[in-house]
Short mmCIF file of C-alpha atoms in Angstrom, two decimals:
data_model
loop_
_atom_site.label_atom_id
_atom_site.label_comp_id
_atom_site.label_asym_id
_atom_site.label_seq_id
_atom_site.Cartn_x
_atom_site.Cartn_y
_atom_site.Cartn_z
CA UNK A 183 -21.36 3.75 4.16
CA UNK A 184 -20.80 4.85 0.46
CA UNK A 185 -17.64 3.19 -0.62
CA UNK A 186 -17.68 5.53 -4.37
CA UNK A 187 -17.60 8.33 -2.05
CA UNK A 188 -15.55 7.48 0.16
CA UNK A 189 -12.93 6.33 -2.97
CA UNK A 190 -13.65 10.07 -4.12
CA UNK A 191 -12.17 11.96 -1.14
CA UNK A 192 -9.79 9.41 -0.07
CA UNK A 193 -8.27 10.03 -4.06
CA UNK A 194 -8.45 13.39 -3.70
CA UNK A 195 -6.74 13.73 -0.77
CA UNK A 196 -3.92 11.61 -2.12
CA UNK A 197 -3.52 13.44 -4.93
CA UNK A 198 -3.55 16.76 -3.38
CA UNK A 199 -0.36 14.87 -0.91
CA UNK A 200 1.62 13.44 -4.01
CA UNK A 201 1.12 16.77 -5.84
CA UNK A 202 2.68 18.75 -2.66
CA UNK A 203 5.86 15.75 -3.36
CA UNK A 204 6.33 16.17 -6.55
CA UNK A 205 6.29 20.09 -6.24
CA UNK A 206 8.43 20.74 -3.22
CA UNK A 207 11.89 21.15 -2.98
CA UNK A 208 12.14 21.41 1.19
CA UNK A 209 11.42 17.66 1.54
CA UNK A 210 14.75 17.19 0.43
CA UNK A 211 16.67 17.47 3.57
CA UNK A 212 17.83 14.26 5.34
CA UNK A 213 16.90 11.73 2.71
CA UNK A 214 19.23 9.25 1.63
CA UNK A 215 21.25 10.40 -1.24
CA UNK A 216 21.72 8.19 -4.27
CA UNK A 217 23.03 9.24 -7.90
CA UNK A 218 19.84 10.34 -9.02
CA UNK A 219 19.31 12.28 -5.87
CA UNK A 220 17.43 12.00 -2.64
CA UNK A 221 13.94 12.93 -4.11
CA UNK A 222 14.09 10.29 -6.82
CA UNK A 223 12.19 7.52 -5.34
CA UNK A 224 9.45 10.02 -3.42
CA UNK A 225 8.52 10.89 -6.32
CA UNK A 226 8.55 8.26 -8.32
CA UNK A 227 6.01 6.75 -5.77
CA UNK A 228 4.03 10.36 -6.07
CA UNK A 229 3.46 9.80 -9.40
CA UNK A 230 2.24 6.35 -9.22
CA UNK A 231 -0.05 6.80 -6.15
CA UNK A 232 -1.44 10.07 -8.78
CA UNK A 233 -2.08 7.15 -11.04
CA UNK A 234 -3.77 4.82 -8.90
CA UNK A 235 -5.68 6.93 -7.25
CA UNK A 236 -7.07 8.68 -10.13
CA UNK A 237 -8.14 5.39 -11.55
CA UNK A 238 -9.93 4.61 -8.37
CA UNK A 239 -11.55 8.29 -8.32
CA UNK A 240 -12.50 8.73 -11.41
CA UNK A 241 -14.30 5.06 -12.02
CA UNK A 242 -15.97 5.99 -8.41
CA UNK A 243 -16.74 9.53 -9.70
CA UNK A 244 -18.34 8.35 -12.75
CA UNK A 245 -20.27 5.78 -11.11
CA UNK A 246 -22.03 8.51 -8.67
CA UNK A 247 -22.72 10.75 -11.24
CA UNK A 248 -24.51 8.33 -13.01
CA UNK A 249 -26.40 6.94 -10.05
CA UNK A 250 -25.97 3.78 -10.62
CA UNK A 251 -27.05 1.51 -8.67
CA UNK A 252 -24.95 0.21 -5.90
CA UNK A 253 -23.34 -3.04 -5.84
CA UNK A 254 -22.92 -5.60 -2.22
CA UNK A 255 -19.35 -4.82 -2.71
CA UNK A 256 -19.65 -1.00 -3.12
CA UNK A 257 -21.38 -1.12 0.57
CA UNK A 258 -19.15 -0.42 3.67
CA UNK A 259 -20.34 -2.52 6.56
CA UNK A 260 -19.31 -0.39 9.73
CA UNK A 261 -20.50 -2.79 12.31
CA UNK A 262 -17.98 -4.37 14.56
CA UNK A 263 -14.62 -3.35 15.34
CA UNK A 264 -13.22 -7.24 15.07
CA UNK A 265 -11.44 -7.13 11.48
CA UNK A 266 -9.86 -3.72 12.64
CA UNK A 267 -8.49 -4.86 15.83
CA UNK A 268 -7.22 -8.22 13.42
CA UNK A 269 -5.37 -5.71 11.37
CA UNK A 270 -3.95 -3.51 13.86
CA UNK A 271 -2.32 -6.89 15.89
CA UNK A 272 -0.61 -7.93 12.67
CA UNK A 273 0.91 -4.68 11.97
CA UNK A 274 2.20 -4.74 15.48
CA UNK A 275 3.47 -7.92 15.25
CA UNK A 276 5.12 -6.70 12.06
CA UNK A 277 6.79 -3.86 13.96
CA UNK A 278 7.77 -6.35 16.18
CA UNK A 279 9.27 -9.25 14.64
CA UNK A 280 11.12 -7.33 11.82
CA UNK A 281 13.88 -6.28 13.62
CA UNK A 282 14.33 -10.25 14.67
CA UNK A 283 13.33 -11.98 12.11
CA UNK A 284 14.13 -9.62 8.76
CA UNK A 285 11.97 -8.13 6.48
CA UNK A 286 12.13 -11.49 3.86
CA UNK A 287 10.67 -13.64 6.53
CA UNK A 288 7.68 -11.70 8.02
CA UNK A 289 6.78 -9.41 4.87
CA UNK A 290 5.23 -12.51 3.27
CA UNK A 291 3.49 -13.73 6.11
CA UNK A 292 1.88 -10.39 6.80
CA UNK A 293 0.88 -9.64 3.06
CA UNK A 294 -0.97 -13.42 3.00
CA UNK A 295 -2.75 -12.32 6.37
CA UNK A 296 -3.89 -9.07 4.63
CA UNK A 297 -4.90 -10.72 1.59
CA UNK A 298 -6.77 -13.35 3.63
CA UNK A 299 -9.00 -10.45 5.65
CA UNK A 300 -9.36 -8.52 2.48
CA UNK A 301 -11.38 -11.92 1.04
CA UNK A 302 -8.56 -13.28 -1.15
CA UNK A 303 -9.27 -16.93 -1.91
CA UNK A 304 -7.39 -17.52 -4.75
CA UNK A 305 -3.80 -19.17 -2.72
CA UNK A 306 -1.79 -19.47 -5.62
CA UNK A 307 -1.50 -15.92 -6.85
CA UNK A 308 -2.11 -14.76 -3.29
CA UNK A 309 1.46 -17.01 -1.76
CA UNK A 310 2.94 -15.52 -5.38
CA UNK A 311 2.59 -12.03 -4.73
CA UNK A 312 3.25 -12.55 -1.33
CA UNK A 313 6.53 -14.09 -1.47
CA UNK A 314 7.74 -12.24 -4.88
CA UNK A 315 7.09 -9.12 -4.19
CA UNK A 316 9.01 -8.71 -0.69
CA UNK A 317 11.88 -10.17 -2.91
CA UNK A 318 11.90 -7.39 -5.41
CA UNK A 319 11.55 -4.70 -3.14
CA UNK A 320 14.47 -6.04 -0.78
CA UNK A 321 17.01 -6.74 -3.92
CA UNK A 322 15.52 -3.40 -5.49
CA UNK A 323 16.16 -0.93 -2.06
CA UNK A 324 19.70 -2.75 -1.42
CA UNK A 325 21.34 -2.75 -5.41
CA UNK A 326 19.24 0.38 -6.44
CA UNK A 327 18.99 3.01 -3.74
CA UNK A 328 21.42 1.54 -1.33
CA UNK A 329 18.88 1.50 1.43
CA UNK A 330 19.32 -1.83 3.68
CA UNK A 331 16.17 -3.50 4.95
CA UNK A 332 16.47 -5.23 8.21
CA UNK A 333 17.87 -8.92 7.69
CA UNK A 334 17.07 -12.06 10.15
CA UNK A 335 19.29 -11.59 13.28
CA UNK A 336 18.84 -14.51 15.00
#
């Protein structure tokens, strides 16, 4: 399988999502309200998965129109289910342990999994990003948008 084209739909369809965010006003209703108002954050994150996704796109995009030749990385291998079934156990076992063990304990453990199947080798920057950024996004929901992530309860 094609990874350009699949990068070329999968951005398209993203964008097409974050547009329909950033353009309606009925997705307000039941989110939690802070002084900037309940649509602040969707759309915030609208606008940077337009950005990210459009860098993806358009570097696949340009690549297939100028049939370049494809790269070991660039190829999808679809056989065996093994690294699915992997993925689909930790997120479960995310779902799971959250509520017991908080969202600082298991967030790092499951992004170092991730980054491990994905073919990270580097550990340093991997345990790094892994451990800081679960930090900034729990002290950034609680001070900023006064949104609680669950906390260890045992």
């Amino acid at each position: 399988m094609d990874r350009r084209k699949v990068d070329v739909v999968l951005a398209t369809v993203l964008i097409i999502i974050s547009l329909i965010i950033l353009t309606s006003d009925q997705l307000v209703e039941g989110g939690a309200e802070t002084d900037l108002g309940s649509m602040f954050l969707p759309r915030i994150v609208a606008v940077l998965i337009i950005i990210f996704s459009a860098t993806i796109g358009i570097e696949s995009l340009k690549k297939l129109l100028q049939r370049k030749e494809m790269e070991d990385k660039e190829l999808i291998v679809t056989n065996g289910y093994g690294g699915i079934f992997i993925y689909i156990g930790i997120f479960i076992a995310y779902w799971l342990l959250v509520p017991v063990l908080g969202f600082l304990v298991t967030t790092p453990f499951v992004m170092f999994s991730v980054a491990l199947l994905l073919g990270g080798r580097n550990w340093i920057p991997i345990t790094a990003v892994s451990v800081i950024t679960p930090i900034l996004i729990f002290y950034g929901s609680s001070h900023f948008l006064r949104v609680f992530l669950p906390t260890w309860s045992l």
